[in-house]
PDB file of C-alpha atoms in Angstrom:
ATOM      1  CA  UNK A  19       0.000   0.000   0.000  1.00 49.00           C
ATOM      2  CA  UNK A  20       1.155   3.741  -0.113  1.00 77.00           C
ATOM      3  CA  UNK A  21       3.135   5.156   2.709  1.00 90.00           C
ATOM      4  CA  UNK A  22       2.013   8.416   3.003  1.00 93.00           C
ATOM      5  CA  UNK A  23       5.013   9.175   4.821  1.00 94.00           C
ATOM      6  CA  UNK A  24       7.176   8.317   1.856  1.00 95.00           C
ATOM      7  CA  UNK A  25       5.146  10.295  -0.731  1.00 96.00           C
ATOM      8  CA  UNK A  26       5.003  13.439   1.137  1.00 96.00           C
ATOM      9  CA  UNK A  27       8.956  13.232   1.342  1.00 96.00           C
ATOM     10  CA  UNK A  28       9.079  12.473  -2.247  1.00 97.00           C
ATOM     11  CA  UNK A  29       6.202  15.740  -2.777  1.00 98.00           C
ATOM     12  CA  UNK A  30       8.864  17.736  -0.981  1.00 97.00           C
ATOM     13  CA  UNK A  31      11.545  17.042  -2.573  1.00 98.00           C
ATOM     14  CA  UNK A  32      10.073  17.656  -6.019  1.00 98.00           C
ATOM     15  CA  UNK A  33       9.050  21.174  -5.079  1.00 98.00           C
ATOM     16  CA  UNK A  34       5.152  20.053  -4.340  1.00 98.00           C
ATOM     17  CA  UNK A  35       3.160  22.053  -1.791  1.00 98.00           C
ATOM     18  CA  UNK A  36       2.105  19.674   0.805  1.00 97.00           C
ATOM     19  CA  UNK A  37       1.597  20.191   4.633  1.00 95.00           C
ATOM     20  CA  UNK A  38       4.319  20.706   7.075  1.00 95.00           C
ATOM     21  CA  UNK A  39       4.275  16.750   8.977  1.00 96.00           C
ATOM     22  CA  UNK A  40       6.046  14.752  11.528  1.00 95.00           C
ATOM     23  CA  UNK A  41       6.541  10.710  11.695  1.00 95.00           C
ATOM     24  CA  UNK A  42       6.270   9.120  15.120  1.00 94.00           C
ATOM     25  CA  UNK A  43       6.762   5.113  15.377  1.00 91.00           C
ATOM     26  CA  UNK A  44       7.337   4.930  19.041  1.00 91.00           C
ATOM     27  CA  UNK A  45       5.103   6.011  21.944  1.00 90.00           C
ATOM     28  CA  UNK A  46       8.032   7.921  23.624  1.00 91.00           C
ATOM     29  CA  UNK A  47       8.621  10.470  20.380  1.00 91.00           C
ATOM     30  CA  UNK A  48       4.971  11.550  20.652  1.00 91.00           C
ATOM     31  CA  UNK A  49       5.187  14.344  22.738  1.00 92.00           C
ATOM     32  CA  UNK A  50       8.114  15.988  20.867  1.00 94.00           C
ATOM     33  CA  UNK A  51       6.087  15.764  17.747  1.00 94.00           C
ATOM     34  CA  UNK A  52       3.071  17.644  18.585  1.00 93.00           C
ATOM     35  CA  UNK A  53       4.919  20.396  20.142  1.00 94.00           C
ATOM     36  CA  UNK A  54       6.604  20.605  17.083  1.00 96.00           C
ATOM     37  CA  UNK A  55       3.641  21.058  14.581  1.00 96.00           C
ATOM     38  CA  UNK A  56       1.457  22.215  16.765  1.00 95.00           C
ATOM     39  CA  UNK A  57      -2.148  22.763  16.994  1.00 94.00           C
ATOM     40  CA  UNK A  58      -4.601  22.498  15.205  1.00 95.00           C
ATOM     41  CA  UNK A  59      -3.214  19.158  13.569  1.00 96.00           C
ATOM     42  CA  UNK A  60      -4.441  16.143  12.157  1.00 95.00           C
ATOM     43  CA  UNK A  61      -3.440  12.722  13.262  1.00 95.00           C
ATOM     44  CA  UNK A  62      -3.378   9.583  11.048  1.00 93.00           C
ATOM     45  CA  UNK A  63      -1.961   6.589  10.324  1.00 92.00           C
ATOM     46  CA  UNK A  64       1.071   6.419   7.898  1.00 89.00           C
ATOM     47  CA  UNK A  65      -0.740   3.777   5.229  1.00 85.00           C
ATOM     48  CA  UNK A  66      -4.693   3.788   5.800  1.00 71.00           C
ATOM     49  CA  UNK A  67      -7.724   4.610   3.386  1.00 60.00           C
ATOM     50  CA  UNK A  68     -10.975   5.580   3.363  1.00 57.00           C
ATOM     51  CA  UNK A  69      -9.516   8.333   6.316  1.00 66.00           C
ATOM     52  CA  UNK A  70     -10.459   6.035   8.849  1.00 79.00           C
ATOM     53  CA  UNK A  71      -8.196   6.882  12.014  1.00 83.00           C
ATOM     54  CA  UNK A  72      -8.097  10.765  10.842  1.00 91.00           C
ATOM     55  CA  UNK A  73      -8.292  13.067  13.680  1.00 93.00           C
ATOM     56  CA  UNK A  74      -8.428  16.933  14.023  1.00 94.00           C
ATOM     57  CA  UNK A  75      -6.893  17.908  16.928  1.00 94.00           C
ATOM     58  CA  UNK A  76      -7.314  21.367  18.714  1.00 94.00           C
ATOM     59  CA  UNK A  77      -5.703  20.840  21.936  1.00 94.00           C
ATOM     60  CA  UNK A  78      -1.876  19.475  22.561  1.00 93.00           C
ATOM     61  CA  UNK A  79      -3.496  16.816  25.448  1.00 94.00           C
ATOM     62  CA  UNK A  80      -5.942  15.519  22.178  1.00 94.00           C
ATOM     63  CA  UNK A  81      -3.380  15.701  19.756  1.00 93.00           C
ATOM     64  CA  UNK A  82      -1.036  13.488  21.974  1.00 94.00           C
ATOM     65  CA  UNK A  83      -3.687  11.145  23.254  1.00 94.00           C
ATOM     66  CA  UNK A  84      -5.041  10.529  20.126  1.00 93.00           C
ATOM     67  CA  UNK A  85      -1.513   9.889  18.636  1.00 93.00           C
ATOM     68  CA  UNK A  86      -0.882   7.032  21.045  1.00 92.00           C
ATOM     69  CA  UNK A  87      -4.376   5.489  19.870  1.00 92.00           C
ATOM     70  CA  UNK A  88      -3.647   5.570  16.171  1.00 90.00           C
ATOM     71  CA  UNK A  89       0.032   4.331  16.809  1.00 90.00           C
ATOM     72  CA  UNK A  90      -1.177   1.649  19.043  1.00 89.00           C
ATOM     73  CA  UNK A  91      -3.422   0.504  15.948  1.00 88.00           C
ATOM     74  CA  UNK A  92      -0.934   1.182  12.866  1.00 87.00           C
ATOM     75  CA  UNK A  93       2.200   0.978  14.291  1.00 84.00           C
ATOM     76  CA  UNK A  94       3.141   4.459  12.806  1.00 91.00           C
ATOM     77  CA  UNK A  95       1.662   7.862  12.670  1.00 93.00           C
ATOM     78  CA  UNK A  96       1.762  11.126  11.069  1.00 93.00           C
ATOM     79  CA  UNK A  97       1.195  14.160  13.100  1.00 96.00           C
ATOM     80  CA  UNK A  98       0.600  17.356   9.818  1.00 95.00           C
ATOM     81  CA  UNK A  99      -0.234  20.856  10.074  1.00 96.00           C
ATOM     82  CA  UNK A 100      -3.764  21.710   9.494  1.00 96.00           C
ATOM     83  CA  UNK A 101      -4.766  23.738   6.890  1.00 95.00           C
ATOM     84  CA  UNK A 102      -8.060  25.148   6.899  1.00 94.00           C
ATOM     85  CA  UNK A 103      -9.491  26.062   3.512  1.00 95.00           C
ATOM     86  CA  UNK A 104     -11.463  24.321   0.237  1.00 96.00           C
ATOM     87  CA  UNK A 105     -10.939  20.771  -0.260  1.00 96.00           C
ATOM     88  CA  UNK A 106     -10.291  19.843  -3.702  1.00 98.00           C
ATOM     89  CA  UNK A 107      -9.618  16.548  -5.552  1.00 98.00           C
ATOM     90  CA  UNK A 108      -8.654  15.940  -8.575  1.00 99.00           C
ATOM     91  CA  UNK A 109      -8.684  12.443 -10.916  1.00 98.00           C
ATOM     92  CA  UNK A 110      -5.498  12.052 -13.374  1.00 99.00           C
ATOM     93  CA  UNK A 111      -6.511   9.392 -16.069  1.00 98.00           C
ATOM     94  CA  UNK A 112      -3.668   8.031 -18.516  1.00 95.00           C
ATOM     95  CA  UNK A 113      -1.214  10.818 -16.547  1.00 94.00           C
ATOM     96  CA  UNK A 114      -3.458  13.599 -17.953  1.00 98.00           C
ATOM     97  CA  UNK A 115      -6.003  15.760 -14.819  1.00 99.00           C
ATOM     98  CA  UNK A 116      -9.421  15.611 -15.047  1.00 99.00           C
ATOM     99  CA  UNK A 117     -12.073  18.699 -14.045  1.00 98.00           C
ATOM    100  CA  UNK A 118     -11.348  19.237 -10.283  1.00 99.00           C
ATOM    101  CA  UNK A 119     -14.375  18.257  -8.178  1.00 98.00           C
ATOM    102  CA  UNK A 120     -15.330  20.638  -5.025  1.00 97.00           C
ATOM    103  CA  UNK A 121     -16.275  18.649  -1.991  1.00 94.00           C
ATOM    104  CA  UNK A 122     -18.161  20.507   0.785  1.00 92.00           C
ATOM    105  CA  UNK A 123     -19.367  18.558   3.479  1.00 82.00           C
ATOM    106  CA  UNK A 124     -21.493  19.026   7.722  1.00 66.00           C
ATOM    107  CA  UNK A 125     -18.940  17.296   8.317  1.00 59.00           C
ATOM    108  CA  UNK A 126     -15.320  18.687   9.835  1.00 58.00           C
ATOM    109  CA  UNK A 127     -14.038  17.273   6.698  1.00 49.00           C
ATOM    110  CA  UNK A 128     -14.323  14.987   3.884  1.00 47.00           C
ATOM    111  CA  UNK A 129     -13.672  11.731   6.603  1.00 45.00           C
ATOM    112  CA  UNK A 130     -15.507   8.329   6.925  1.00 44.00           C
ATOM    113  CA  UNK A 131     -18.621   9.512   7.277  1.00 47.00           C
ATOM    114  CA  UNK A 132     -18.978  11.869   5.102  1.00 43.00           C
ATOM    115  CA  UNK A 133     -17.612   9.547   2.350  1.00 47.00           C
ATOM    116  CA  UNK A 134     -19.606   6.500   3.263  1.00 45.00           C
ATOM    117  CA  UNK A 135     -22.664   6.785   5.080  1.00 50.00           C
ATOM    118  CA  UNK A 136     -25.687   9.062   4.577  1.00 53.00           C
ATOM    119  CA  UNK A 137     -25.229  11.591   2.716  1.00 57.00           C
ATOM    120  CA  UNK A 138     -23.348  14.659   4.032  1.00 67.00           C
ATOM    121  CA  UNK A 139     -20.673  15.190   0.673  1.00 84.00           C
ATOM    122  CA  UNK A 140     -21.812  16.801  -2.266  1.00 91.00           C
ATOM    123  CA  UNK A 141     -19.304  17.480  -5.199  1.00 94.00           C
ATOM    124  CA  UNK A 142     -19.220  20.211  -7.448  1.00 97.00           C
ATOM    125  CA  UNK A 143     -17.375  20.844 -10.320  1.00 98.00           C
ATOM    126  CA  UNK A 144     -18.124  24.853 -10.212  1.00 97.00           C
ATOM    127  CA  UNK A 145     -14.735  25.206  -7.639  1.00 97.00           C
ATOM    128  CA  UNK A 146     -15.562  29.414  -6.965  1.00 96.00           C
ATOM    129  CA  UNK A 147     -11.603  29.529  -7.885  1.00 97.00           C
ATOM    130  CA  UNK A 148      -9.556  31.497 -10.294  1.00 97.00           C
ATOM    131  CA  UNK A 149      -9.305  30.146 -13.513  1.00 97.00           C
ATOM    132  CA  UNK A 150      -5.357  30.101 -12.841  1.00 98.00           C
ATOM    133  CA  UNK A 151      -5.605  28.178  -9.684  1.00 98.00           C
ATOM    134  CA  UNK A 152      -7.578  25.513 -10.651  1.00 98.00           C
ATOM    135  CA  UNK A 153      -4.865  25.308 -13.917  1.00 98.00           C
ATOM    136  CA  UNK A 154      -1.862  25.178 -10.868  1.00 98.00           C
ATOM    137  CA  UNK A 155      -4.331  22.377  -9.197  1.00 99.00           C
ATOM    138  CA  UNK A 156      -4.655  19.985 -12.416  1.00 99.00           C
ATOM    139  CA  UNK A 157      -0.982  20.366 -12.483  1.00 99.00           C
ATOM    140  CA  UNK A 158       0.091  20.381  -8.927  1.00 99.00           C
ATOM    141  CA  UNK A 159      -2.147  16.982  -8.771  1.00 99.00           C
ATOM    142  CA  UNK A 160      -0.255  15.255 -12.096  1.00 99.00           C
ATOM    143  CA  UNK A 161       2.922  16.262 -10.613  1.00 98.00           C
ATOM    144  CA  UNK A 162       1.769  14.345  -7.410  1.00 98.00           C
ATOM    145  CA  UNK A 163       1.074  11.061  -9.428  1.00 98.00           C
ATOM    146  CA  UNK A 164       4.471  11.123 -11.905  1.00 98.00           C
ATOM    147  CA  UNK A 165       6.736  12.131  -8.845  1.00 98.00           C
ATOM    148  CA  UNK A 166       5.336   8.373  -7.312  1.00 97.00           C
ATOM    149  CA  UNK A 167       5.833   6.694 -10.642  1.00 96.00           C
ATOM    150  CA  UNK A 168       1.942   6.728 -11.011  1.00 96.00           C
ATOM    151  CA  UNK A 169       0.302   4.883 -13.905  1.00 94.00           C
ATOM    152  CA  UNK A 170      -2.892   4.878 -15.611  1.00 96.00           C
ATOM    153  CA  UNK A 171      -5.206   6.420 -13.048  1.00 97.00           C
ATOM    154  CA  UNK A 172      -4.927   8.092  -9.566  1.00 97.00           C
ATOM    155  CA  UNK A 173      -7.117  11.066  -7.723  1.00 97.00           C
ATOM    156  CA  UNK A 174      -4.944  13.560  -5.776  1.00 98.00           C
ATOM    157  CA  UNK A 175      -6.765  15.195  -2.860  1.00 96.00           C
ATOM    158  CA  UNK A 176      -5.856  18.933  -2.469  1.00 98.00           C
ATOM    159  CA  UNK A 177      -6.809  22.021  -0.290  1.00 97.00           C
ATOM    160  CA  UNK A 178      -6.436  25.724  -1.589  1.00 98.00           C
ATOM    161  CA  UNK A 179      -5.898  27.818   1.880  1.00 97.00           C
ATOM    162  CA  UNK A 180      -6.976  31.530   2.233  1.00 95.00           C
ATOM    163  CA  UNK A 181      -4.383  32.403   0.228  1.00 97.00           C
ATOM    164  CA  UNK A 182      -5.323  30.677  -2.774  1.00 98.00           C
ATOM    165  CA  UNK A 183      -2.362  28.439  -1.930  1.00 98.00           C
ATOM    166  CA  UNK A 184      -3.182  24.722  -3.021  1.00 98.00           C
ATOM    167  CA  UNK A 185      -1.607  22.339  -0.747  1.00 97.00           C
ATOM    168  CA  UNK A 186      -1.295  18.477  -1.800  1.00 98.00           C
ATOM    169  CA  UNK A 187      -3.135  16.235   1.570  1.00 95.00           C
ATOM    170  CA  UNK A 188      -3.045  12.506  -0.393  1.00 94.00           C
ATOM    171  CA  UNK A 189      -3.332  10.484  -3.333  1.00 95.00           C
ATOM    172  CA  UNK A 190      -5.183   7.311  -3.633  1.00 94.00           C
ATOM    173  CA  UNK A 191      -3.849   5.000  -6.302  1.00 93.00           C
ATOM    174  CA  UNK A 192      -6.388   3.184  -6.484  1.00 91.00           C
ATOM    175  CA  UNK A 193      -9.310   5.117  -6.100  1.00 92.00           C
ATOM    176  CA  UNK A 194     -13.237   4.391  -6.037  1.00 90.00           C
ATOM    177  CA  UNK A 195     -14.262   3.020  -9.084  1.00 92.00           C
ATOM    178  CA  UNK A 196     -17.651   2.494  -9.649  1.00 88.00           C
ATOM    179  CA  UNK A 197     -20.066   4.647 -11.590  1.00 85.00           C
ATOM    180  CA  UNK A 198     -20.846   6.918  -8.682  1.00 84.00           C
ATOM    181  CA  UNK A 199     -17.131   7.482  -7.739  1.00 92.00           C
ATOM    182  CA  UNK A 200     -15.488  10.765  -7.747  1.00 95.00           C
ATOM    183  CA  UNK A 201     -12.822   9.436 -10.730  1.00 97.00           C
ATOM    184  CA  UNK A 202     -15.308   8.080 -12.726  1.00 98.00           C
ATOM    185  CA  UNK A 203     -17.461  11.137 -12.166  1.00 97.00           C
ATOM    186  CA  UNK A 204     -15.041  13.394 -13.455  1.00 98.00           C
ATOM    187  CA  UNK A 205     -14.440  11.111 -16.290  1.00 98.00           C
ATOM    188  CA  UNK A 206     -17.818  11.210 -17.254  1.00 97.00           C
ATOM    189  CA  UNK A 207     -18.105  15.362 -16.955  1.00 98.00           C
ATOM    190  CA  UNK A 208     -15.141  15.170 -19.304  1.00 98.00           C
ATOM    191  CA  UNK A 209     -17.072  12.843 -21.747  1.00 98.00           C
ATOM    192  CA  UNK A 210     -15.702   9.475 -20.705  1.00 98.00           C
ATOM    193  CA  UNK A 211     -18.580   7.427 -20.170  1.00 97.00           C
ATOM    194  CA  UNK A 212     -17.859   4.811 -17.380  1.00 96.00           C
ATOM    195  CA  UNK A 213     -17.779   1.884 -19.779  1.00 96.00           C
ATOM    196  CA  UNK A 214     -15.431   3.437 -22.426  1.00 97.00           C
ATOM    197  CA  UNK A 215     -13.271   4.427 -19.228  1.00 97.00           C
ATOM    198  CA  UNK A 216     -13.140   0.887 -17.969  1.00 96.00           C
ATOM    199  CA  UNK A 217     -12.494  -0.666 -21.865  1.00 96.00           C
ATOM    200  CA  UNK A 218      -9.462   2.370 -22.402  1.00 95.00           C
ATOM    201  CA  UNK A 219      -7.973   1.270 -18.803  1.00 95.00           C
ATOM    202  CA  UNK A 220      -8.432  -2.300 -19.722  1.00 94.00           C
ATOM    203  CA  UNK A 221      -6.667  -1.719 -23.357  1.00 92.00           C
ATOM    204  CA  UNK A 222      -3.806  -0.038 -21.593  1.00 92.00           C
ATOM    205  CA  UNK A 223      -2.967  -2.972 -19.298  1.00 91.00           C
ATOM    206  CA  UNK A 224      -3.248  -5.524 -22.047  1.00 91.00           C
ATOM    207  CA  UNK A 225      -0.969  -3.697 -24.982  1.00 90.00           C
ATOM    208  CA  UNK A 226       1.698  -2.958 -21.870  1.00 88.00           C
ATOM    209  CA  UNK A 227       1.749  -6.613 -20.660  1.00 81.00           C
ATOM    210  CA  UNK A 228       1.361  -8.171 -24.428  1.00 80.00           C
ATOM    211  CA  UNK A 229       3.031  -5.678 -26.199  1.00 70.00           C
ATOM    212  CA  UNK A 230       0.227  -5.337 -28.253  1.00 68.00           C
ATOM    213  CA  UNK A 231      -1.974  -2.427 -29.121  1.00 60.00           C
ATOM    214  CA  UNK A 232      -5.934  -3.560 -29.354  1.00 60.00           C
ATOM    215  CA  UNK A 233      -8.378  -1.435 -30.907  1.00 60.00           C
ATOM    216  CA  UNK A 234     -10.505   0.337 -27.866  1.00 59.00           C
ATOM    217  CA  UNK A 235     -14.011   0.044 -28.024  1.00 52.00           C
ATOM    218  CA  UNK A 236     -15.915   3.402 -29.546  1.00 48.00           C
TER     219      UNK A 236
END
């Protein structure tokens, strides 16, 4: 699976915005990390989906409690900056972005909840953004996915702070995929039908493990 560690190093690196963080794999570094990043922060494990184990913490006492529960579950544990702002994601297909989707949720933020059960999320692909941001997000995101060595299909999870500063949280390599999944969604906006998207992701695999190019359906 992906270490989100790892990536964010990697994101860093390669000049890609992405929150200040801190890894902690032992109970007696904790402490030490918090102080560092501070409050507010978000807590979560180092190689989990679906944000299950994400916590926003206010308080140093939450931040650090909740750090020893996630590390007593995962093992290891990222304590990052919070940014507040407008969450973002955005779906690269065949290492080219899709249209950005808006997510606004009740919720805190987009976490299990929000993602799974009832129905607090609603995407929108008008983002209220400068034309030239959402340009630096499409290309922030596919910078993301070819700095991991990426192929075929990713999404990229951004936020854009109040300074109009996107900021890269995640990516999910293997992202929701039915018809009613936020890749597939923005494939469709874009005029890629779900079927046509599965048959061109299908085609890709085959020709690069056969060497040979089949004809995609129309």
């Amino acid at each position: 699976g992906m270490n989100k560690d790892h990536a964010k190093r990697l994101w860093a690196r390669a000049g890609i915005p992405t929150a200040p963080h801190e890894l902690v794999a032992a109970p007696a570094d904790v402490s030490q990390s918090v102080d560092r990043i501070g409050v507010p922060c978000v807590i979560k494990p180092i190689d989990s989906g679906s944000s299950i184990d994400v916590f926003i913490c206010k308080t140093l006492a939450d931040a650090t409690r909740r750090c020893h529960e996630v590390l007593d579950r995962h093992g290891a544990v990222m304590v990052e900056k919070f940014i507040r702002g407008v969450e973002i994601t955005v779906g690269i297909l065949e290492e080219k972005p899709l249209s950005p989707i808006r997510i606004t949720t009740s919720r805190e933020f987009f976490d299990y909840q929000a993602k799974y059960v009832g129905s607090e999320a609603q995407h929108h692909f008008d983002l209220n953004l400068p034309a030239a941001v959402v340009s630096q997000l499409q290309e922030i995101a596919r910078r993301a996915h070819e700095t991991l060595g990426c192929r075929d299909l990713s999404r990229v999870d951004l936020i854009v702070d109040q300074q109009m500063h996107p900021c890269v949280l995640e990516i999910n390599t293997m992202p929701g995929f039915t018809p009613k999944s936020l890749l597939p969604e923005m494939a469709a906006h874009d005029g890629i039908p779900f079927s046509r998207l599965v048959d061109r992701l299908v085609c890709r695999a085959y020709a690069r493990g056969s060497g040979r190019v089949i004809r995609q359906a129309v």
